GROMACS .gro file of C-alpha atoms in nm:
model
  344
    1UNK     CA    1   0.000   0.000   0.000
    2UNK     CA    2   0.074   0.351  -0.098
    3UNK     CA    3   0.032   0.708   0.048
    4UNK     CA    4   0.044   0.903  -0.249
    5UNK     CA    5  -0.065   1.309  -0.281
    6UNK     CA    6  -0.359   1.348  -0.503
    7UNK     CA    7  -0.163   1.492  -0.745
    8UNK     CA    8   0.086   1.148  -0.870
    9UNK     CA    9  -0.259   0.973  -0.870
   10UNK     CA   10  -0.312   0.868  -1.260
   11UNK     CA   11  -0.605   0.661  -1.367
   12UNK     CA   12  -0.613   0.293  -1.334
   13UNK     CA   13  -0.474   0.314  -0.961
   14UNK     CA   14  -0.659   0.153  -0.749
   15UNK     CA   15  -0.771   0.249  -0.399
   16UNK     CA   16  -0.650   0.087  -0.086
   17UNK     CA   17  -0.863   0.247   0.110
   18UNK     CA   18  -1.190   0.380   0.172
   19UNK     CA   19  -1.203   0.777   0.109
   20UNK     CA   20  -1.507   0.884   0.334
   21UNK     CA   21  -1.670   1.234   0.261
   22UNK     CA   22  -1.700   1.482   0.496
   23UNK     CA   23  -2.026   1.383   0.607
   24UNK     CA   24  -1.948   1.072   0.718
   25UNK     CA   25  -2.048   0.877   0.413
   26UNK     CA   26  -1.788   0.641   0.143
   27UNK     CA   27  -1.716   0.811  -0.118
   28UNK     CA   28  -1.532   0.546  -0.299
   29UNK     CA   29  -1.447   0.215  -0.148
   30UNK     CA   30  -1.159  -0.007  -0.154
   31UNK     CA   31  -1.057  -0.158  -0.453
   32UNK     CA   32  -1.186   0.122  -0.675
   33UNK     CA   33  -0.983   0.132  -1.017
   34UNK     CA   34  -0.909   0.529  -1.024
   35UNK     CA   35  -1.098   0.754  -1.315
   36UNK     CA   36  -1.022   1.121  -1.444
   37UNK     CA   37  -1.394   1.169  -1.338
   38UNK     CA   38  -1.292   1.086  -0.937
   39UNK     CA   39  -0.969   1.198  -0.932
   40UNK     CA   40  -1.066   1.577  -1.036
   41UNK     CA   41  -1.410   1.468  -0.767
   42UNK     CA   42  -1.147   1.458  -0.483
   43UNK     CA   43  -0.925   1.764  -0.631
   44UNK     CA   44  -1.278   1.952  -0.621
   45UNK     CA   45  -1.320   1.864  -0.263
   46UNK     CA   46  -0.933   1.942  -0.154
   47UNK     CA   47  -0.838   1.635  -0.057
   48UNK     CA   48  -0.430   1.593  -0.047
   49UNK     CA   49  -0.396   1.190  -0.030
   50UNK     CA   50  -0.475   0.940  -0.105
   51UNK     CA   51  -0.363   0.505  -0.015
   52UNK     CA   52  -0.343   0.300  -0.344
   53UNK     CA   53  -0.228  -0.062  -0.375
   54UNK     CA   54   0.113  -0.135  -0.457
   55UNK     CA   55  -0.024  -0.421  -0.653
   56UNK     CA   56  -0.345  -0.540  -0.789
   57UNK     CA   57  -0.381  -0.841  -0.572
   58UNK     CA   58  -0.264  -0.672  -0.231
   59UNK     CA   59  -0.512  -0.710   0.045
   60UNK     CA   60  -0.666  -0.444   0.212
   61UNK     CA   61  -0.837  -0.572   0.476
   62UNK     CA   62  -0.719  -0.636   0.855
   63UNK     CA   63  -0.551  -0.342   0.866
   64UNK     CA   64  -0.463  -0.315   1.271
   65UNK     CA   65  -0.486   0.024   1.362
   66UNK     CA   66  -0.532   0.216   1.750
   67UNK     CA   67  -0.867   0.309   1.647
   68UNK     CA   68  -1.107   0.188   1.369
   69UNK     CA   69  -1.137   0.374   1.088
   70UNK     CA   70  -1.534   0.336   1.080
   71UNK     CA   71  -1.487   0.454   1.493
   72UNK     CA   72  -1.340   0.759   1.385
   73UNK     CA   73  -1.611   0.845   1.094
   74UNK     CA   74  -1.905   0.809   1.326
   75UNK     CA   75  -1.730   0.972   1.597
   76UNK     CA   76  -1.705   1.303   1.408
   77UNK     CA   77  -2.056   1.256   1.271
   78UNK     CA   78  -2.170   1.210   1.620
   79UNK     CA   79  -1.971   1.477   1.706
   80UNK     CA   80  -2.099   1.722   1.414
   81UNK     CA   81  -2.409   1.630   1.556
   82UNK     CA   82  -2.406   1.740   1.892
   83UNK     CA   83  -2.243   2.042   1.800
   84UNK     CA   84  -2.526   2.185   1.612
   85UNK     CA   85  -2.771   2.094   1.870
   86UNK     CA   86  -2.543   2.272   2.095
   87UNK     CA   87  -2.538   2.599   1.876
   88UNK     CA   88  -2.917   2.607   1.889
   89UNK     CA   89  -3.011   2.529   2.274
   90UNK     CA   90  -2.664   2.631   2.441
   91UNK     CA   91  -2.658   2.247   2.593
   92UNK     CA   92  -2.463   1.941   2.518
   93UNK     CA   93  -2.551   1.617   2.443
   94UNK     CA   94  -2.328   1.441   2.730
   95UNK     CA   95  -2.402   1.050   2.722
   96UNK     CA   96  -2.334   1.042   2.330
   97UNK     CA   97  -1.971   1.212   2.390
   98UNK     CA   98  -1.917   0.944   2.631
   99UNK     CA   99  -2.012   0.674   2.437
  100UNK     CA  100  -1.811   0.828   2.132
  101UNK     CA  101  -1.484   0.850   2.399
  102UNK     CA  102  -1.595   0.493   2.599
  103UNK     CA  103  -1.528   0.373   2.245
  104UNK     CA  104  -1.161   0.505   2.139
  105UNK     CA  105  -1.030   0.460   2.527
  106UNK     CA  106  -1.120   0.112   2.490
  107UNK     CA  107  -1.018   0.036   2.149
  108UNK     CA  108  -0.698   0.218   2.235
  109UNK     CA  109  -0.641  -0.019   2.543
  110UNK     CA  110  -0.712  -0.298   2.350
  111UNK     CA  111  -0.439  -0.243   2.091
  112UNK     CA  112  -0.155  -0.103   2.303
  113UNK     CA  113   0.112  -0.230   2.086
  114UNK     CA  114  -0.038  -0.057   1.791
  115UNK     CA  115   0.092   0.297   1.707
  116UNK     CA  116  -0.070   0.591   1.531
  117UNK     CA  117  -0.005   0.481   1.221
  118UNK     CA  118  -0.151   0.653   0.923
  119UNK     CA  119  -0.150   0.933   0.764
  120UNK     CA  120  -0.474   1.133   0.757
  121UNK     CA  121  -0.709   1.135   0.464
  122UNK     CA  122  -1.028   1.392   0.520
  123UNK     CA  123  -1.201   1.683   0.285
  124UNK     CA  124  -1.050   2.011   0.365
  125UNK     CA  125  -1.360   2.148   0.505
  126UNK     CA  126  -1.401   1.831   0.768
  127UNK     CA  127  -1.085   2.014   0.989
  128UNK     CA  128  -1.332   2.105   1.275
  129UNK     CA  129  -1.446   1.798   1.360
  130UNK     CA  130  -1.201   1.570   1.253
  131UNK     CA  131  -0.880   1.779   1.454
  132UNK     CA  132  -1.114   1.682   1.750
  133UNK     CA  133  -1.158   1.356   1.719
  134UNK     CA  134  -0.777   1.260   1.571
  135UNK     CA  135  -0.662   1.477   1.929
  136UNK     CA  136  -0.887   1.276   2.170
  137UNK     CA  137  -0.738   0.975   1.988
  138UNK     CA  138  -0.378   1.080   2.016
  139UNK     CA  139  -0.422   1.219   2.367
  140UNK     CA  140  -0.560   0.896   2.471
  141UNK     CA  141  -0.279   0.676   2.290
  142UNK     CA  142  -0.010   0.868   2.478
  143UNK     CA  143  -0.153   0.918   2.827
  144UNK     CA  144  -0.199   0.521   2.814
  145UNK     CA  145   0.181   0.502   2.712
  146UNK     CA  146   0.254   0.698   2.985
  147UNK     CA  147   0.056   0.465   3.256
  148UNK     CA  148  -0.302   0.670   3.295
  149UNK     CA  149  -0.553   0.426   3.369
  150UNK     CA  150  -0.921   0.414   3.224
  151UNK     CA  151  -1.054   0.698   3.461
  152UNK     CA  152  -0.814   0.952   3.365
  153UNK     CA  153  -0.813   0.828   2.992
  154UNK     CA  154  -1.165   0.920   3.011
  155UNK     CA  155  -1.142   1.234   3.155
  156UNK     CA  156  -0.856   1.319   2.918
  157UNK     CA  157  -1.082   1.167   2.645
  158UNK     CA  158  -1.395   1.403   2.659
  159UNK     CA  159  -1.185   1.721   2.775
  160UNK     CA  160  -0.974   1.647   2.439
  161UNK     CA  161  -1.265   1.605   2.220
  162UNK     CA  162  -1.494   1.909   2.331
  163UNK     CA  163  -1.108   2.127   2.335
  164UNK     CA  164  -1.211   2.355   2.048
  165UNK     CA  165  -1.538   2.455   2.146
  166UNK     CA  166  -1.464   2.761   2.228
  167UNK     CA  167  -1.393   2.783   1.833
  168UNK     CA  168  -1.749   2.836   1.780
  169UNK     CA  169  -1.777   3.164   1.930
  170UNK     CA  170  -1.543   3.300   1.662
  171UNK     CA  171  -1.619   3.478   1.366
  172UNK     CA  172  -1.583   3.218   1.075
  173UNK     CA  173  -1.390   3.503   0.840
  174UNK     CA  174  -1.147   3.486   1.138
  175UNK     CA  175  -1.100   3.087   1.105
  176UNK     CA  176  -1.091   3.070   0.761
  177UNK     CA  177  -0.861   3.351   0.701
  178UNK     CA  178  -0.612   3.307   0.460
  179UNK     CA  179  -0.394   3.595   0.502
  180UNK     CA  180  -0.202   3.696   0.805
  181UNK     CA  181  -0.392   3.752   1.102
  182UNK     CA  182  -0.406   4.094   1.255
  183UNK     CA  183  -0.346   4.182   1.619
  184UNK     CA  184  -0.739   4.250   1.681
  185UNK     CA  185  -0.770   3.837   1.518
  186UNK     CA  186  -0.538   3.740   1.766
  187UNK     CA  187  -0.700   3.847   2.029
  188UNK     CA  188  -1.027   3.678   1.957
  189UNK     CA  189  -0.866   3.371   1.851
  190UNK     CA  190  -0.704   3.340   2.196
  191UNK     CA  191  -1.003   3.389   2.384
  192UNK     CA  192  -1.115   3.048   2.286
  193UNK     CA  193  -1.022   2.828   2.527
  194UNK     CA  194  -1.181   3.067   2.807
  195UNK     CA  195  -1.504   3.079   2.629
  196UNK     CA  196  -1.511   2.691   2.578
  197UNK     CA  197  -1.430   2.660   2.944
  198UNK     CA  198  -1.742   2.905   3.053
  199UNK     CA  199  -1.964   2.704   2.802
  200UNK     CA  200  -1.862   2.361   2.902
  201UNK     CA  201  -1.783   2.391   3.274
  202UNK     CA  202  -2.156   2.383   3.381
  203UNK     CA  203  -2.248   2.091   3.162
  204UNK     CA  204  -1.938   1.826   3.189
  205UNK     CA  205  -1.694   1.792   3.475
  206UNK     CA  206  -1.423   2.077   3.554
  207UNK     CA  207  -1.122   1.794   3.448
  208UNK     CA  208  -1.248   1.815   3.138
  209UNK     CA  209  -1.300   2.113   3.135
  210UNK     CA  210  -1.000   2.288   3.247
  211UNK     CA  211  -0.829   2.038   2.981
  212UNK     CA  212  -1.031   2.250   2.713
  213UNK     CA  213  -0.901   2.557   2.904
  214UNK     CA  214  -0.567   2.485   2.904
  215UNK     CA  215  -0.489   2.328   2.572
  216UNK     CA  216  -0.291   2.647   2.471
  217UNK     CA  217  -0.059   2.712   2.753
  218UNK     CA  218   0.295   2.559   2.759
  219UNK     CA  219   0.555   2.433   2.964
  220UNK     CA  220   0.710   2.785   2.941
  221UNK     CA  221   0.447   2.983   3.008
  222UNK     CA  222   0.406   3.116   2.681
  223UNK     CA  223   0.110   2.983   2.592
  224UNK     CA  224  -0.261   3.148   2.633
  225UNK     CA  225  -0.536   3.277   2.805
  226UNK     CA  226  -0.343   3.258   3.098
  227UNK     CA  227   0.002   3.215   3.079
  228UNK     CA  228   0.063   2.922   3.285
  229UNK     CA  229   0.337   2.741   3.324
  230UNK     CA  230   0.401   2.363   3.376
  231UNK     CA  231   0.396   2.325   3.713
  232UNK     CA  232   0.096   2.490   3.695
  233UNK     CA  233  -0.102   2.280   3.471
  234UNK     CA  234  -0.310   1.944   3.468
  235UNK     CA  235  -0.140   1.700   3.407
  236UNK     CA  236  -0.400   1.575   3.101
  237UNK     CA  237  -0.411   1.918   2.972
  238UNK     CA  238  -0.025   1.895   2.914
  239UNK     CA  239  -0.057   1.600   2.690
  240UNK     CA  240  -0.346   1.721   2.500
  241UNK     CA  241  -0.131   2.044   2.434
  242UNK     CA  242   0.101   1.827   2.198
  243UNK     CA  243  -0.142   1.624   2.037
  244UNK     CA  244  -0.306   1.967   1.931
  245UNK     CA  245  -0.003   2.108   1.844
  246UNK     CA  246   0.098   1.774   1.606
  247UNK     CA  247  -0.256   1.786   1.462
  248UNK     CA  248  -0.259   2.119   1.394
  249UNK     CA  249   0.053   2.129   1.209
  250UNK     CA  250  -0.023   1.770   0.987
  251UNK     CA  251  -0.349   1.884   0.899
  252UNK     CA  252  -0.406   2.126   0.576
  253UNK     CA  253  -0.574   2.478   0.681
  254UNK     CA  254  -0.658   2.776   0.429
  255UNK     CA  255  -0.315   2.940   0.495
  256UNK     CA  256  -0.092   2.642   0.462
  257UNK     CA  257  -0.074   2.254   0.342
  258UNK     CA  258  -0.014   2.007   0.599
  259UNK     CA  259   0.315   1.876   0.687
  260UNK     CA  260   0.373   1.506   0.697
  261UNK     CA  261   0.495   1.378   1.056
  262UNK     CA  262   0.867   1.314   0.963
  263UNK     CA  263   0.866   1.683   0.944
  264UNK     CA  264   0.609   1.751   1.228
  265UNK     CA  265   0.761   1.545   1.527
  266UNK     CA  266   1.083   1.668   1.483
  267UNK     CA  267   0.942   2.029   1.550
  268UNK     CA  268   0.728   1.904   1.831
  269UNK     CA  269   1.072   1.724   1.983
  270UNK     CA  270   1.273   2.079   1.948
  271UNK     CA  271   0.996   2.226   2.160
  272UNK     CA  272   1.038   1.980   2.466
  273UNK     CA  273   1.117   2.182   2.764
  274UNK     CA  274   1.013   2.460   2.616
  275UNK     CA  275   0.666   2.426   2.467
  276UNK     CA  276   0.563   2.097   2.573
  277UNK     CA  277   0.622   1.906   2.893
  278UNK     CA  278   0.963   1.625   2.818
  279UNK     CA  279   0.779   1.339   2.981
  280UNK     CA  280   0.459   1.404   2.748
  281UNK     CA  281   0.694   1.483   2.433
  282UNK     CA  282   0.845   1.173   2.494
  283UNK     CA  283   0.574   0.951   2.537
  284UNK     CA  284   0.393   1.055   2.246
  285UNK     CA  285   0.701   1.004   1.985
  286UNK     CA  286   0.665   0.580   2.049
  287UNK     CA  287   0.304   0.604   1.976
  288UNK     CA  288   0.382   0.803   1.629
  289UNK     CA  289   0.494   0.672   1.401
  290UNK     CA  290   0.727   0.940   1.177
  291UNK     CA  291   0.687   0.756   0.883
  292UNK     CA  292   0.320   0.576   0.811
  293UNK     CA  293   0.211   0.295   0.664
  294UNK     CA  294   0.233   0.335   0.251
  295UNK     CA  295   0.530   0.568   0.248
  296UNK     CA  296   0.817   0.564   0.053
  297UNK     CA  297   1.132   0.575   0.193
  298UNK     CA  298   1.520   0.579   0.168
  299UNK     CA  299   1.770   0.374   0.366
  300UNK     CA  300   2.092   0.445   0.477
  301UNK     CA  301   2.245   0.211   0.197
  302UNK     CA  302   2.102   0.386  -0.092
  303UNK     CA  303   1.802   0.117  -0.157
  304UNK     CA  304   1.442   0.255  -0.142
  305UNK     CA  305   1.133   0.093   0.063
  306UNK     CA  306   0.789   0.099   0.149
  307UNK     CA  307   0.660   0.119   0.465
  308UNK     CA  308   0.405  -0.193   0.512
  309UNK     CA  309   0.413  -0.188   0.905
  310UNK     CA  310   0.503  -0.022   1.218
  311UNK     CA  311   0.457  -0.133   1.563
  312UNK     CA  312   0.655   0.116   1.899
  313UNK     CA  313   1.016   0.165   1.769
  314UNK     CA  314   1.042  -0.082   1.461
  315UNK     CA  315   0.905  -0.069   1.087
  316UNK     CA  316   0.848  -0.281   0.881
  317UNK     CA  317   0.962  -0.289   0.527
  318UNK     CA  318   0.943  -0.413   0.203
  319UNK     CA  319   1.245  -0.300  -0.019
  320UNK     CA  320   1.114  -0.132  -0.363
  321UNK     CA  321   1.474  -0.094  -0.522
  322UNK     CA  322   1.839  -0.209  -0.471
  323UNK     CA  323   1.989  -0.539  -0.438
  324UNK     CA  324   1.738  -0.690  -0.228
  325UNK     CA  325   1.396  -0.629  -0.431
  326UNK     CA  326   1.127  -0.726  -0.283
  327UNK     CA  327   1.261  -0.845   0.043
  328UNK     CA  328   1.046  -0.773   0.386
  329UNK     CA  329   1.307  -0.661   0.637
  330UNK     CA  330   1.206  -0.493   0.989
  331UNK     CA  331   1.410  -0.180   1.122
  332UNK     CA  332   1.384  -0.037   1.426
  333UNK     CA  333   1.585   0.323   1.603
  334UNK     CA  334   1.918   0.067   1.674
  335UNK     CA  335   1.957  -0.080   1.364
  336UNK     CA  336   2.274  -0.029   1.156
  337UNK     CA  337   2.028   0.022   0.841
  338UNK     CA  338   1.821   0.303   0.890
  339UNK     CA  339   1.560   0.505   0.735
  340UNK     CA  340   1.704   0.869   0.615
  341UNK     CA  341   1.426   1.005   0.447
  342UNK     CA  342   1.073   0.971   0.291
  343UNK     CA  343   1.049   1.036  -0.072
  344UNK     CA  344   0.830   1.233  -0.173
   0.00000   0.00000   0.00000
């Protein structure tokens, strides 16, 4: 299987994947030979990537991933959902956002060797909802690698999930604005967490809700509404800080593309210490992975590969070019070959 930008995709590909829409419904399933007709469909709706087969008999079911895909769809139609209720009567729906987090937290615990492991494939208008799901997901994955049990992984679950609701209360020109953002934006765009915090705080438990508070300070005290510093924060709030943060930045929004997460996690590393808390930074690097399944890769002795695999610390590969064609090999942070780059 290959992750491939929407662009390289020719007709006669054929999907690997499903590629929902961004309400929640398949677009085009699995197996799908590519046409001109869906390729400039998904160009229309802005999506950057796509997963093709590397060869017309690959398999595509059984992938193993943290969370099921289907999981994830629902959970930001459920999510979409609730929201617009929430618009129109100022309350929240709270025993379907704890079924939708019940859900991940337990599929998470149930696949603890598994790591986040693909690259994201969503409609560039499904960012508000599906930033909030893919952050309860990666906030769960690394408070659980860091030893949280179920109680906290709840907490950190719906507190993660409702973190941008303060969002709402900002003018959409602001959100979607494409050139820089002036001081008077700013300002507006960092009262957010506070006025999530004063909508959510009388309708879902104050963890949670400080979590939504607090998802923009940092370590340094740098961060916004409040400025506080590490020693100051919840502990759940610190780790949903970075899985913003590495959402944000591998998503695509109006003023930039997304970066992949060989170039993300390096950025999120640099800022241990001083951004994000070292323990959290740390933790949520082995559940990660830097290079996801379907990439393309080089190794340190010239050959190329493909990334079919990845489970905490070691990939597996299957070698696309070089003396060793077609061999599966697994590589993991100590091995003498090592992975230098993706190709793009």
């Amino acid at each position: 299987m290959r992750y491939i930008s929407i662009h390289n995709s020719v007709p006669g590909m054929i999907l690997a994947r499903h590629v929902w829409g961004p309400r929640g419904q398949i677009l085009l399933t699995a197996n799908t030979v590519l046409k001109d007709s869906y390729i400039q469909r998904l160009l229309d709706l802005q999506y950057s990537a796509i997963y093709i087969k590397s060869y017309e008999s690959e398999p595509v079911e059984n992938l193993v991933e943290p969370v099921k895909q289907q999981t994830l769809v629902q959970a930001k139609e459920t999510l979409r959902s609730i929201v617009d209720i929430a618009l129109s009567s100022s309350r929240i729906d709270i025993p379907k956002i704890v079924s939708i987090v019940e859900s991940i937290v337990d599929q998470v615990l149930g696949n603890r060797d598994v790591i986040y492991n693909m690259a994201d494939i969503k409609a560039f208008d499904d960012y508000t909802f599906g930033h909030s799901v893919d952050v309860c997901v990666l906030s769960v994955m690394c408070a659980s690698e860091m030893g949280m049990n179920k109680y906290e992984l709840l907490d950190l679950g719906t507190g993660a999930i409702m973190h941008d609701m303060g969002k709402l209360f900002i003018p959409k020109e602001i959100l979607s604005k494409v050139s820089h953002l002036s001081a008077d934006d700013w300002d507006v765009i960092r009262q957010h967490p506070w006025d999530g915090f004063q909508f959510l705080r009388r309708q879902i438990p104050l963890i949670p809700a400080h979590i939504a508070l607090q998802h923009h300070e940092r370590f340094d005290g740098s961060g916004y509404p409040r400025g506080l510093e590490d020693e100051a924060m919840l502990n759940l709030a610190k780790v949903t800080a970075v899985a913003d943060s590495y959402n944000a930045m591998t998503s695509d929004r109006p003023y930039r593309r997304a970066m992949m997460p060989h170039q993300a996690l390096p950025i999120i590393v640099r800022e241990a210490g001083r951004s994000y808390n070292p323990d959290v930074v740390k933790a949520f690097t082995r559940v990660v992975a830097e290079y996801p399944l379907g990439s393309l890769v080089r190794l340190s002795d010239g050959s190329t590969a493909c990334v079919s695999g990845a489970t905490k610390g070691i990939y597996q590969l299957t070698i696309a070019s070089g003396p060793r064609e077609g061999e599966s090999i697994q590589v993991s942070r100590d091995s003498e070959l090592a992975i230098i780059e993706r190709i793009e």
